[in-house]
Short mmCIF file of C-alpha atoms and ligand atoms in Angstrom, two decimals:
data_model
loop_
_atom_site.label_atom_id
_atom_site.label_comp_id
_atom_site.label_asym_id
_atom_site.label_seq_id
_atom_site.Cartn_x
_atom_site.Cartn_y
_atom_site.Cartn_z
CA MET N 1 -40.85 -5.93 -1.58
CA ARG N 2 -37.52 -6.41 0.90
CA TYR N 3 -35.36 -3.90 1.35
CA GLU N 4 -31.59 -4.65 2.91
CA SER N 5 -28.72 -2.15 3.45
CA PRO N 6 -25.83 -4.48 3.93
CA ARG N 7 -22.60 -3.70 5.47
CA ASN N 8 -20.28 -6.71 4.08
CA SER N 9 -20.40 -8.39 0.40
CA ARG N 10 -20.53 -10.84 2.57
CA ASP N 11 -23.40 -10.37 3.34
CA ALA N 12 -24.82 -9.06 0.32
CA VAL N 13 -24.43 -12.09 -1.28
CA ALA N 14 -25.95 -13.80 1.15
CA LEU N 15 -28.80 -12.01 0.93
CA MET N 16 -29.30 -12.66 -2.34
CA ALA N 17 -28.35 -16.59 -2.59
CA SER N 18 -30.45 -17.08 -0.36
CA GLU N 19 -33.82 -15.58 -2.10
CA ARG N 20 -36.10 -17.33 -3.21
CA GLY N 21 -37.96 -15.21 -4.74
CA ASP N 22 -36.51 -12.87 -6.96
CA ALA N 23 -33.42 -10.59 -5.53
CA TYR N 24 -31.41 -7.80 -7.49
CA LEU N 25 -28.81 -6.18 -6.48
CA LEU N 26 -29.35 -1.54 -6.15
CA ALA N 27 -26.37 0.52 -7.09
CA GLY N 28 -27.16 3.66 -8.96
CA GLY N 29 -30.82 2.40 -10.04
CA THR N 30 -31.20 4.45 -12.97
CA ASP N 31 -31.98 0.93 -15.17
CA LEU N 32 -33.13 -0.80 -11.65
CA LEU N 33 -35.09 1.71 -11.16
CA VAL N 34 -36.94 2.67 -14.40
CA ARG N 35 -37.77 -1.61 -15.05
CA MET N 36 -39.31 -1.81 -11.47
CA ARG N 37 -41.85 1.68 -12.26
CA GLY N 38 -42.61 -0.21 -15.86
CA GLU N 39 -43.15 -3.54 -14.74
CA PHE N 40 -40.59 -5.26 -16.31
CA ILE N 41 -39.65 -6.91 -13.21
CA ASP N 42 -41.44 -6.84 -9.74
CA PRO N 43 -38.60 -7.83 -7.15
CA ASP N 44 -38.39 -9.73 -3.96
CA LEU N 45 -35.91 -8.25 -2.88
CA VAL N 46 -33.68 -5.28 -3.78
CA VAL N 47 -30.44 -5.26 -2.14
CA ASP N 48 -29.03 -1.51 -2.06
CA ILE N 49 -24.83 -2.27 -2.50
CA LYS N 50 -24.17 1.84 -0.99
CA ARG N 51 -23.71 0.80 2.24
CA ILE N 52 -21.04 -1.02 1.73
CA PRO N 53 -17.74 0.22 3.80
CA GLY N 54 -15.19 1.49 0.90
CA ILE N 55 -17.89 0.34 -2.08
CA GLN N 56 -17.96 3.91 -3.83
CA ASP N 57 -14.75 4.44 -3.62
CA ILE N 58 -11.97 4.85 -6.40
CA ARG N 59 -8.35 3.82 -5.71
CA ARG N 60 -5.14 4.44 -7.74
CA MET N 61 -2.58 1.50 -6.35
CA THR N 62 0.81 0.34 -7.60
CA SER N 63 -1.27 -2.66 -9.64
CA GLY N 64 -4.48 -0.01 -11.59
CA PHE N 65 -6.98 1.13 -10.61
CA SER N 66 -9.69 0.61 -8.36
CA ILE N 67 -13.35 1.85 -9.11
CA GLY N 68 -15.81 0.54 -6.22
CA ALA N 69 -18.78 -1.09 -8.13
CA GLY N 70 -20.91 2.11 -5.60
CA ALA N 71 -19.31 4.51 -7.25
CA SER N 72 -21.15 7.39 -9.87
CA CYS N 73 -20.48 8.14 -12.62
CA ALA N 74 -20.14 11.85 -11.22
CA ALA N 75 -17.77 11.04 -8.45
CA LEU N 76 -15.31 8.89 -12.37
CA GLY N 77 -14.95 12.13 -13.99
CA ARG N 78 -13.94 14.58 -10.52
CA ASN N 79 -11.01 12.08 -10.16
CA LYS N 80 -7.51 13.82 -11.58
CA ALA N 81 -5.74 10.90 -11.21
CA LEU N 82 -8.31 8.79 -13.00
CA VAL N 83 -9.45 11.65 -15.22
CA ARG N 84 -5.52 11.27 -16.72
CA ALA N 85 -5.13 7.94 -17.03
CA TRP N 86 -8.12 6.66 -18.68
CA PRO N 87 -10.18 9.69 -20.79
CA GLY N 88 -11.62 7.53 -22.82
CA VAL N 89 -13.22 5.20 -20.15
CA VAL N 90 -14.13 9.10 -18.12
CA GLU N 91 -15.75 10.05 -21.39
CA ALA N 92 -17.86 7.22 -22.08
CA ALA N 93 -18.82 7.17 -18.63
CA GLN N 94 -19.92 10.54 -18.38
CA LEU N 95 -21.97 10.15 -21.28
CA ILE N 96 -24.98 8.13 -19.76
CA GLY N 97 -27.79 10.32 -19.12
CA SER N 98 -27.33 13.71 -17.65
CA ASP N 99 -26.65 15.52 -14.10
CA GLN N 100 -29.35 13.61 -12.65
CA ILE N 101 -28.52 9.94 -13.91
CA GLN N 102 -24.30 11.01 -13.98
CA GLY N 103 -24.78 11.40 -9.50
CA ARG N 104 -26.08 7.82 -9.19
CA CYS N 105 -25.63 5.47 -12.51
CA THR N 106 -22.28 3.67 -12.26
CA ILE N 107 -20.22 1.63 -14.39
CA ALA N 108 -20.98 -1.73 -13.01
CA GLY N 109 -24.43 -1.28 -13.33
CA ASN N 110 -23.97 -0.24 -16.92
CA MET N 111 -22.53 -3.20 -17.22
CA CYS N 112 -24.91 -5.93 -15.51
CA ASN N 113 -27.59 -4.29 -17.36
CA ALA N 114 -26.54 -5.82 -20.75
CA SER N 115 -27.37 -3.42 -22.62
CA PRO N 116 -25.93 -3.76 -26.18
CA ALA N 117 -25.32 0.14 -26.05
CA ALA N 118 -24.08 0.55 -22.52
CA ASP N 119 -21.90 3.95 -23.14
CA SER N 120 -18.74 2.14 -20.90
CA MET N 121 -18.83 -0.84 -22.22
CA PRO N 122 -16.38 -0.24 -25.00
CA ALA N 123 -14.03 1.90 -23.61
CA LEU N 124 -14.01 -0.36 -20.34
CA ILE N 125 -12.45 -3.90 -22.99
CA ALA N 126 -10.60 -1.55 -24.68
CA ALA N 127 -8.90 -0.42 -21.63
CA ARG N 128 -7.79 -3.78 -20.10
CA ALA N 129 -10.18 -3.77 -17.52
CA LYS N 130 -11.65 -6.39 -15.09
CA ALA N 131 -14.49 -6.87 -12.80
CA VAL N 132 -13.74 -8.52 -8.48
CA ILE N 133 -16.48 -10.33 -8.60
CA VAL N 134 -17.68 -11.65 -4.83
CA GLY N 135 -19.93 -14.01 -4.99
CA SER N 136 -20.76 -17.98 -3.31
CA GLY N 137 -17.47 -19.78 -4.46
CA GLY N 138 -15.23 -16.13 -2.58
CA ARG N 139 -13.68 -13.63 -4.90
CA ARG N 140 -12.53 -14.03 -9.24
CA ARG N 141 -11.81 -11.62 -10.80
CA ILE N 142 -12.57 -11.94 -14.44
CA ALA N 143 -12.34 -9.30 -17.96
CA VAL N 144 -14.91 -7.79 -18.36
CA ASP N 145 -15.17 -8.79 -22.29
CA LYS N 146 -16.56 -12.01 -20.72
CA ILE N 147 -19.42 -10.74 -18.35
CA VAL N 148 -21.56 -9.92 -21.14
CA THR N 149 -23.36 -13.00 -23.16
CA GLY N 150 -25.69 -11.03 -25.14
CA PRO N 151 -29.23 -8.36 -24.51
CA GLY N 152 -29.66 -7.99 -21.01
CA LYS N 153 -27.97 -11.26 -20.19
CA THR N 154 -24.66 -11.64 -18.35
CA SER N 155 -22.12 -14.38 -16.90
CA LEU N 156 -22.63 -14.10 -13.57
CA GLU N 157 -24.73 -16.69 -10.97
CA LYS N 158 -27.10 -15.78 -8.49
CA GLY N 159 -25.42 -14.05 -5.35
CA ASP N 160 -22.74 -13.14 -7.39
CA ILE N 161 -21.56 -8.79 -7.20
CA VAL N 162 -19.16 -7.43 -8.69
CA VAL N 163 -17.75 -5.56 -6.37
CA GLU N 164 -15.00 -3.30 -8.15
CA ILE N 165 -13.47 -2.50 -11.77
CA VAL N 166 -10.00 -2.56 -12.25
CA LEU N 167 -8.95 -0.85 -15.33
CA PRO N 168 -4.16 -1.63 -15.69
CA ILE N 169 -2.38 1.38 -14.69
CA PRO N 170 -0.92 2.52 -18.86
CA PRO N 171 2.03 1.92 -20.34
CA PRO N 172 3.75 5.14 -21.17
CA LYS N 173 2.64 7.18 -24.47
CA SER N 174 -0.73 5.14 -23.85
CA ALA N 175 -3.90 6.82 -24.33
CA ASP N 176 -7.43 6.26 -24.43
CA ALA N 177 -11.27 7.66 -26.29
CA TYR N 178 -14.61 6.98 -26.62
CA GLN N 179 -17.58 8.83 -29.45
CA ARG N 180 -21.52 7.11 -30.36
CA PHE N 181 -23.57 8.70 -32.33
CA ILE N 182 -26.60 10.41 -31.30
CA PRO N 183 -29.12 11.73 -33.54
CA ARG N 184 -28.74 14.92 -30.91
CA SER N 185 -26.73 15.96 -28.55
CA GLU N 186 -28.14 15.27 -24.74
CA MET N 187 -30.06 12.69 -23.73
CA ASP N 188 -29.78 9.72 -25.97
CA ILE N 189 -28.92 6.19 -26.41
CA ALA N 190 -26.19 5.34 -29.13
CA VAL N 191 -27.40 4.31 -32.57
CA CYS N 192 -23.52 2.89 -32.66
CA SER N 193 -20.12 3.69 -31.02
CA ALA N 194 -16.51 3.08 -30.53
CA GLY N 195 -13.50 2.39 -28.31
CA VAL N 196 -10.34 3.24 -28.37
CA SER N 197 -6.73 2.77 -26.53
CA LEU N 198 -3.66 2.43 -27.69
CA THR N 199 0.14 2.79 -26.81
CA LEU N 200 2.67 4.38 -29.22
CA GLY N 201 6.37 3.12 -29.76
CA PRO N 202 9.64 4.83 -31.32
CA ARG N 203 8.48 7.78 -33.38
CA ASN N 204 5.21 7.69 -32.08
CA VAL N 205 4.43 4.66 -34.97
CA VAL N 206 1.26 2.68 -32.86
CA LYS N 207 3.11 -0.34 -30.86
CA GLN N 208 -0.62 -2.22 -29.55
CA ALA N 209 -4.07 -0.74 -30.04
CA ARG N 210 -7.25 -2.37 -29.60
CA VAL N 211 -10.83 -1.09 -30.78
CA VAL N 212 -14.15 -1.50 -29.84
CA LEU N 213 -17.40 -1.38 -31.08
CA GLY N 214 -21.04 -0.52 -28.84
CA ALA N 215 -24.70 -0.81 -30.39
CA VAL N 216 -23.68 -3.01 -33.79
CA ALA N 217 -24.27 -6.38 -32.24
CA PRO N 218 -25.83 -8.01 -29.39
CA THR N 219 -22.91 -7.08 -27.24
CA ALA N 220 -19.75 -4.77 -27.49
CA VAL N 221 -17.37 -6.43 -29.86
CA LEU N 222 -13.19 -5.87 -29.63
CA VAL N 223 -12.25 -5.84 -33.28
CA PRO N 224 -8.33 -7.58 -33.42
CA ASN N 225 -8.39 -6.42 -37.45
CA ALA N 226 -9.35 -2.99 -36.67
CA ALA N 227 -6.05 -2.43 -34.35
CA ARG N 228 -3.61 -4.47 -36.41
CA ALA N 229 -4.94 -2.00 -39.33
CA ILE N 230 -3.36 0.50 -37.24
CA VAL N 231 -0.17 -1.03 -35.84
CA GLY N 232 3.03 -0.20 -36.73
CA THR N 233 1.81 2.84 -38.94
CA ARG N 234 1.09 6.41 -38.18
CA LEU N 235 -2.17 6.64 -38.53
CA ASP N 236 -2.00 7.51 -42.19
CA GLU N 237 -4.92 7.66 -44.84
CA ASP N 238 -4.54 3.45 -45.83
CA ALA N 239 -4.38 2.48 -42.09
CA MET N 240 -7.23 4.36 -40.89
CA MET N 241 -9.48 3.25 -44.30
CA LYS N 242 -8.49 0.02 -43.51
CA LEU N 243 -9.07 0.54 -40.15
CA ALA N 244 -12.91 1.73 -41.00
CA ALA N 245 -12.69 -1.47 -43.35
CA ALA N 246 -12.20 -4.59 -40.62
CA CYS N 247 -14.86 -2.01 -37.90
CA GLU N 248 -17.97 -2.40 -41.05
CA LYS N 249 -16.98 -6.49 -40.95
CA ALA N 250 -17.48 -6.82 -37.81
CA CYS N 251 -20.33 -4.91 -37.39
CA ALA N 252 -24.21 -7.25 -36.76
CA PRO N 253 -26.30 -4.82 -35.95
CA ILE N 254 -30.22 -4.21 -35.51
CA ASP N 255 -32.68 -1.81 -37.94
CA ASP N 256 -34.77 -0.40 -36.13
CA LYS N 257 -36.09 3.86 -36.60
CA ARG N 258 -32.98 4.37 -34.77
CA GLY N 259 -29.89 3.73 -37.81
CA THR N 260 -30.96 1.24 -40.12
CA VAL N 261 -28.27 -1.49 -40.68
CA GLU N 262 -26.08 0.42 -43.39
CA PHE N 263 -26.05 3.07 -41.99
CA ARG N 264 -24.90 1.61 -38.55
CA THR N 265 -22.52 0.25 -40.05
CA GLU N 266 -21.63 3.12 -42.13
CA VAL N 267 -20.37 5.21 -38.98
CA ALA N 268 -19.26 3.03 -36.99
CA GLY N 269 -16.10 2.25 -39.15
CA VAL N 270 -16.75 6.84 -39.26
CA LEU N 271 -16.29 7.03 -35.79
CA ALA N 272 -13.70 4.01 -35.79
CA ARG N 273 -10.80 6.60 -37.18
CA ARG N 274 -12.31 9.52 -35.71
CA VAL N 275 -12.04 7.55 -32.02
CA ALA N 276 -8.81 6.38 -32.96
CA ALA N 277 -7.75 9.54 -34.19
CA ILE N 278 -8.64 11.26 -30.59
CA ALA N 279 -6.77 8.81 -28.67
CA TYR N 280 -3.45 8.99 -30.93
CA ASP N 281 -3.12 13.27 -30.74
CA ARG N 282 -3.33 12.61 -27.11
CA ALA N 283 -1.21 9.46 -27.01
CA ARG N 284 1.20 11.98 -28.79
CA ARG N 285 0.99 14.03 -25.82
CA LYS N 286 2.03 11.71 -23.13
CA ARG N 287 5.06 10.81 -22.47
CA MET U 1 -46.55 -5.09 5.57
CA LYS U 2 -43.66 -4.03 7.92
CA GLY U 3 -43.20 -0.17 7.30
CA ILE U 4 -38.76 0.52 6.73
CA ALA U 5 -37.87 3.38 9.37
CA VAL U 6 -35.68 5.65 7.95
CA SER U 7 -34.32 8.93 10.15
CA THR U 8 -33.03 11.47 6.88
CA THR U 9 -32.13 15.39 6.80
CA VAL U 10 -34.53 17.70 4.75
CA ASN U 11 -33.15 20.73 3.59
CA GLY U 12 -31.32 20.45 7.01
CA ASP U 13 -33.99 19.37 9.37
CA ALA U 14 -34.51 16.01 10.75
CA VAL U 15 -36.90 14.05 9.46
CA ASP U 16 -37.92 10.61 10.37
CA PHE U 17 -40.11 9.23 8.61
CA VAL U 18 -41.53 4.78 8.09
CA CYS U 19 -41.76 3.91 3.89
CA GLU U 20 -42.70 0.61 2.07
CA GLY U 21 -39.64 -0.94 0.42
CA ARG U 22 -40.78 0.04 -3.25
CA GLU U 23 -41.40 3.69 -2.90
CA THR U 24 -39.38 6.59 -4.34
CA LEU U 25 -37.69 8.90 -3.01
CA LEU U 26 -39.86 10.86 -4.70
CA ASP U 27 -43.49 9.37 -2.88
CA VAL U 28 -41.59 10.02 0.08
CA LEU U 29 -41.04 13.05 0.28
CA ARG U 30 -44.47 14.00 -1.70
CA ASN U 31 -47.47 12.14 0.01
CA ARG U 32 -45.32 11.23 3.58
CA LEU U 33 -43.68 14.60 4.45
CA GLY U 34 -46.15 16.86 2.58
CA LEU U 35 -43.02 18.19 0.40
CA ILE U 36 -45.00 18.97 -2.97
CA GLY U 37 -42.17 20.75 -5.27
CA ALA U 38 -40.56 18.36 -6.04
CA LYS U 39 -42.88 16.64 -9.13
CA GLU U 40 -43.49 13.46 -11.60
CA GLY U 41 -43.24 14.70 -15.05
CA CYS U 42 -42.21 11.24 -15.80
CA GLY U 43 -40.69 8.71 -13.55
CA THR U 44 -38.18 6.92 -15.51
CA GLY U 45 -35.17 10.13 -15.04
CA ASP U 46 -36.07 11.58 -18.59
CA CYS U 47 -37.95 14.47 -17.79
CA GLY U 48 -35.70 16.17 -14.47
CA ALA U 49 -38.95 17.56 -12.58
CA CYS U 50 -38.66 15.70 -9.19
CA SER U 51 -34.45 16.68 -9.79
CA VAL U 52 -33.45 16.72 -5.70
CA ILE U 53 -29.83 16.49 -4.01
CA LEU U 54 -29.45 13.83 -2.90
CA ASP U 55 -26.04 14.22 -0.10
CA GLY U 56 -24.43 17.00 -2.68
CA GLU U 57 -24.70 15.36 -6.16
CA LEU U 58 -27.90 16.35 -8.05
CA ILE U 59 -30.23 13.38 -8.24
CA CYS U 60 -34.09 12.37 -10.42
CA SER U 61 -36.11 11.11 -7.12
CA CYS U 62 -38.53 9.06 -8.83
CA LEU U 63 -34.85 6.05 -9.54
CA ALA U 64 -34.36 6.47 -6.36
CA LEU U 65 -36.01 4.24 -3.33
CA GLY U 66 -37.24 6.22 -0.32
CA ALA U 67 -34.81 4.00 2.63
CA GLU U 68 -32.32 4.94 1.15
CA ALA U 69 -32.21 7.86 2.34
CA GLU U 70 -31.47 7.16 5.69
CA GLY U 71 -28.13 9.18 7.58
CA ARG U 72 -28.54 11.02 4.21
CA GLU U 73 -28.33 14.63 3.38
CA VAL U 74 -32.07 15.73 1.10
CA GLU U 75 -31.83 18.83 -0.39
CA THR U 76 -34.58 20.47 -2.30
CA VAL U 77 -36.16 23.35 -3.88
CA GLU U 78 -38.15 24.26 -0.25
CA GLY U 79 -35.00 24.92 1.73
CA MET U 80 -33.85 27.66 -1.09
CA ALA U 81 -35.20 30.54 0.10
CA ASP U 82 -34.48 31.58 3.17
CA GLY U 83 -37.56 32.63 4.24
CA ASN U 84 -39.30 34.93 2.21
CA LYS U 85 -35.69 35.47 0.73
CA LEU U 86 -35.67 34.24 -2.57
CA HIS U 87 -32.94 31.94 -3.79
CA PRO U 88 -30.97 35.29 -6.94
CA LEU U 89 -32.15 31.65 -8.50
CA GLN U 90 -35.75 32.21 -8.23
CA LYS U 91 -35.38 36.19 -8.06
CA ARG U 92 -34.03 35.63 -11.25
CA PHE U 93 -36.69 33.01 -12.79
CA LEU U 94 -39.15 35.44 -11.76
CA GLU U 95 -37.47 38.26 -13.39
CA LYS U 96 -36.80 37.23 -16.61
CA ALA U 97 -39.86 35.38 -16.90
CA ALA U 98 -38.00 32.03 -16.96
CA LEU U 99 -41.90 29.84 -16.15
CA GLN U 100 -45.24 29.75 -17.63
CA CYS U 101 -46.99 26.30 -16.34
CA GLY U 102 -43.98 26.13 -13.84
CA ILE U 103 -44.08 22.04 -13.53
CA CYS U 104 -40.81 22.41 -14.65
CA THR U 105 -39.73 24.82 -12.72
CA PRO U 106 -38.55 22.99 -8.98
CA GLY U 107 -36.25 21.15 -10.63
CA PHE U 108 -34.63 23.44 -12.77
CA LEU U 109 -34.00 25.15 -9.73
CA ILE U 110 -32.88 22.30 -8.26
CA ALA U 111 -30.42 21.66 -11.19
CA ALA U 112 -29.57 24.94 -11.85
CA LYS U 113 -27.96 25.33 -8.11
CA ALA U 114 -26.67 22.00 -8.37
CA LEU U 115 -24.22 23.77 -11.32
CA LEU U 116 -23.33 26.42 -9.31
CA ASP U 117 -22.83 24.86 -6.51
CA SER U 118 -19.82 23.77 -8.97
CA ASN U 119 -18.86 26.31 -11.51
CA GLU U 120 -19.86 29.09 -10.52
CA ASN U 121 -19.40 31.40 -13.27
CA PRO U 122 -21.05 28.74 -15.70
CA ASN U 123 -20.66 30.19 -20.39
CA GLU U 124 -23.67 29.69 -21.44
CA SER U 125 -23.19 25.82 -23.58
CA GLU U 126 -22.29 25.09 -19.78
CA ILE U 127 -25.26 25.63 -18.90
CA ARG U 128 -26.73 24.26 -20.96
CA PHE U 129 -25.74 21.01 -21.12
CA ALA U 130 -26.26 21.12 -16.71
CA LEU U 131 -30.16 21.12 -17.55
CA ALA U 132 -30.40 18.36 -20.54
CA GLY U 133 -31.86 16.65 -17.56
CA ASN U 134 -35.01 18.77 -17.29
CA LEU U 135 -37.61 19.21 -19.94
CA CYS U 136 -39.28 22.55 -20.61
CA ARG U 137 -42.66 22.03 -23.12
CA CYS U 138 -42.96 26.07 -21.48
CA THR U 139 -40.59 28.32 -21.66
CA GLY U 140 -38.29 26.93 -24.72
CA TYR U 141 -35.31 27.56 -22.34
CA ASP U 142 -34.07 30.49 -23.36
CA LYS U 143 -35.06 32.91 -20.88
CA ILE U 144 -33.86 29.98 -18.22
CA VAL U 145 -30.56 29.82 -19.41
CA ARG U 146 -30.19 33.65 -19.05
CA ALA U 147 -31.72 33.60 -15.71
CA VAL U 148 -28.95 30.70 -14.59
CA SER U 149 -26.89 33.16 -16.15
CA ALA U 150 -27.73 36.32 -14.38
CA ALA U 151 -28.32 34.94 -11.40
CA ALA U 152 -24.33 32.85 -11.32
CA GLY U 153 -23.43 36.93 -11.66
CA ASP U 154 -25.01 38.13 -7.92
CA LEU U 155 -23.85 34.56 -6.17
CA ARG U 156 -20.50 36.47 -7.99
CA ARG U 157 -21.15 39.66 -6.27
CA GLN U 158 -22.92 38.66 -2.98
CA LYS U 159 -19.22 36.52 -2.50
CA LYS U 160 -17.28 39.72 -3.46
CA ALA U 161 -18.83 41.58 -0.83
CA ARG U 162 -19.12 39.02 2.11
CA LEU U 163 -14.86 39.46 1.24
CA LYS U 164 -15.25 42.39 0.94
CA ARG U 165 -17.23 42.88 4.38
CA ARG U 166 -15.02 40.18 6.13
CA ALA U 167 -11.89 42.13 4.78
CA THR U 168 -12.65 45.10 6.29
CA LYS U 169 -13.82 43.96 9.69
C1 FAD O 1 -32.71 8.89 -18.47
C2 FAD O 1 -31.54 7.80 -18.92
C3 FAD O 1 -30.42 7.63 -19.62
C4 FAD O 1 -29.54 7.14 -19.67
N1 FAD O 1 -29.01 7.67 -20.36
C5 FAD O 1 -28.24 6.95 -20.66
C6 FAD O 1 -26.86 6.50 -21.80
O1 FAD O 1 -26.60 7.56 -22.08
N2 FAD O 1 -25.79 5.17 -21.83
C7 FAD O 1 -26.09 4.04 -20.72
O2 FAD O 1 -25.40 3.16 -21.60
N3 FAD O 1 -26.98 3.91 -20.43
C8 FAD O 1 -27.60 4.98 -19.92
N4 FAD O 1 -28.81 4.97 -19.26
C9 FAD O 1 -29.58 3.29 -18.97
C10 FAD O 1 -27.72 3.74 -17.06
O3 FAD O 1 -28.65 4.59 -16.42
C11 FAD O 1 -26.82 2.82 -17.76
O4 FAD O 1 -26.83 1.56 -17.64
C12 FAD O 1 -26.17 2.89 -15.96
O5 FAD O 1 -25.09 3.22 -15.84
C13 FAD O 1 -26.55 2.17 -14.37
O6 FAD O 1 -26.00 1.41 -13.78
P1 FAD O 1 -26.91 2.16 -12.73
O7 FAD O 1 -25.39 1.94 -11.23
O8 FAD O 1 -27.68 3.05 -11.83
O9 FAD O 1 -27.28 0.32 -12.51
P2 FAD O 1 -28.49 -0.34 -11.23
O10 FAD O 1 -29.80 0.57 -12.25
O11 FAD O 1 -27.93 -0.25 -10.00
O12 FAD O 1 -28.87 -1.77 -12.13
C14 FAD O 1 -28.38 -1.81 -13.06
C15 FAD O 1 -28.20 -3.38 -13.24
O13 FAD O 1 -26.91 -3.89 -12.61
C16 FAD O 1 -27.56 -5.51 -11.81
N5 FAD O 1 -26.05 -4.75 -10.70
C17 FAD O 1 -26.52 -3.22 -10.36
N6 FAD O 1 -24.84 -3.03 -9.60
C18 FAD O 1 -23.91 -4.34 -9.84
C19 FAD O 1 -23.73 -4.87 -9.29
N7 FAD O 1 -22.38 -4.10 -8.23
N8 FAD O 1 -22.75 -6.32 -9.59
C20 FAD O 1 -23.84 -7.13 -10.01
N9 FAD O 1 -25.10 -6.48 -10.61
C21 FAD O 1 -25.31 -5.58 -10.36
C22 FAD O 1 -29.26 -4.15 -10.97
O14 FAD O 1 -29.13 -5.59 -10.52
C23 FAD O 1 -30.31 -3.97 -12.52
O15 FAD O 1 -30.27 -5.11 -12.71
C24 FAD O 1 -29.92 5.36 -19.03
C25 FAD O 1 -31.10 5.53 -17.78
C26 FAD O 1 -31.90 7.29 -17.38
C27 FAD O 1 -32.83 6.59 -16.40
S1 FES O 2 -40.69 12.73 -12.90
FE1 FES O 2 -38.17 12.17 -12.28
S2 FES O 2 -37.74 12.51 -14.19
FE2 FES O 2 -39.51 13.15 -14.99
S1 FES O 3 -42.56 26.15 -16.86
FE1 FES O 3 -44.38 25.21 -18.09
S2 FES O 3 -43.09 22.99 -18.37
FE2 FES O 3 -41.84 24.57 -17.64
#
């Protein structure tokens, strides 16, 4: 196996595109190395993106936050401006693994690994995150929900590299939140999860919302009907019940020893309610 | 197969080694550099026995490639003691019997050091969360948590004494 650590994204694309054998990008390696060591994959080439200048940076620009594809989730948690703007995205990223995993794992890697239970995805979709991709055809920007197409599958083509994840600057009175259900308090994969981002209008009435569920379908699912149930309300009990019902309806989970279909479906509604309440409370306290 | 020449720093010393592309940092430390403190418990990021600090960040060395260490700084359990003088964490682990078989201990020590490097006065819950990536089949964790808490106190007292000495100089 060849290991390369190119110094710019163009070289990385060229290396990936020209390899005849199996080529993989390496960000934090917390999925890739596990799969290599488990002999699920046997790469001929591994291209480490972390030496590309700036790829580990998190920058706040006037247009939004740019999170380099090599930035560790631990680094996300240390960025105060990002935590203030997108607390839900950061809390999702920080649920991934232990402190050891946090020191390496990235949200771009979490997305590209394409697990239905990837913790950062519901929060990223709720936040309208976009991925900046560099490939043989140049540079493009795609909404993150267009990237994962199924378990372990993405719409990325050979040679495509996600170089950054971009989050908008949230409008005033906006906040997000994310929670997952796992059978213990640390080190487990979501049985189901929910991410919500919302914006409040006059008198703290919800003006805009996005509700996304994780681990209840082949990919994270945006549930427009759940958002509709809470827009125009102050999350009264009636709105919350409709929110939960819409979420339950959107579930198409698998049945396994970690959670039955019934369980995942019911808990998705419960989590969506809790997460909406947290996001609402955070938004209310914002300017 | 052609090896990859890597120049890095381990516990403050410049180190050069040659490794293969797929060799993990853990295998390099143990098999090429003779640093057998870090252990392989699982090889999949679940047990933390292989914990090291890479450029200030706590990681599982079983999930990093040796080649990635080029130009970076690696801290392992071997670098914790100052000659024969044990680090307060090591002292407290011994004193509080925070180990039995000892397989998990280097990983716990490094993870605890990473915690205390960024939080000098962690409460019990913070200690337990920070050590959630380290598994121990022997101790039941309680003694480990107490040892870390006591060592944090030692380090705070040492720091205070140091500041006082500097102020009176
Ligand atoms: C002990 C342990 C616990 C874990 N717990 C969780 C958890 O709680 N929740 C969770 O969601 N996940 C968890 N994971 C899985 C994993 O840590 C995450 O998915 C992580 O975010 C992956 O990021 P990475 O940077 O390490 O990815 P890598 O392993 O570097 O890459 C993952 C995949 O994406 C590709 N890729 C990486 N970067 C790019 C890029 N920039 N452009 C295109 N493709 C790219 C790689 O080729 C690879 O196929 C856990 C893993 C371990 C070992
Ligand atoms: S050996 Fe690395 S985490 Fe277990
Ligand atoms: S002391 Fe034996 S595993 Fe921890």
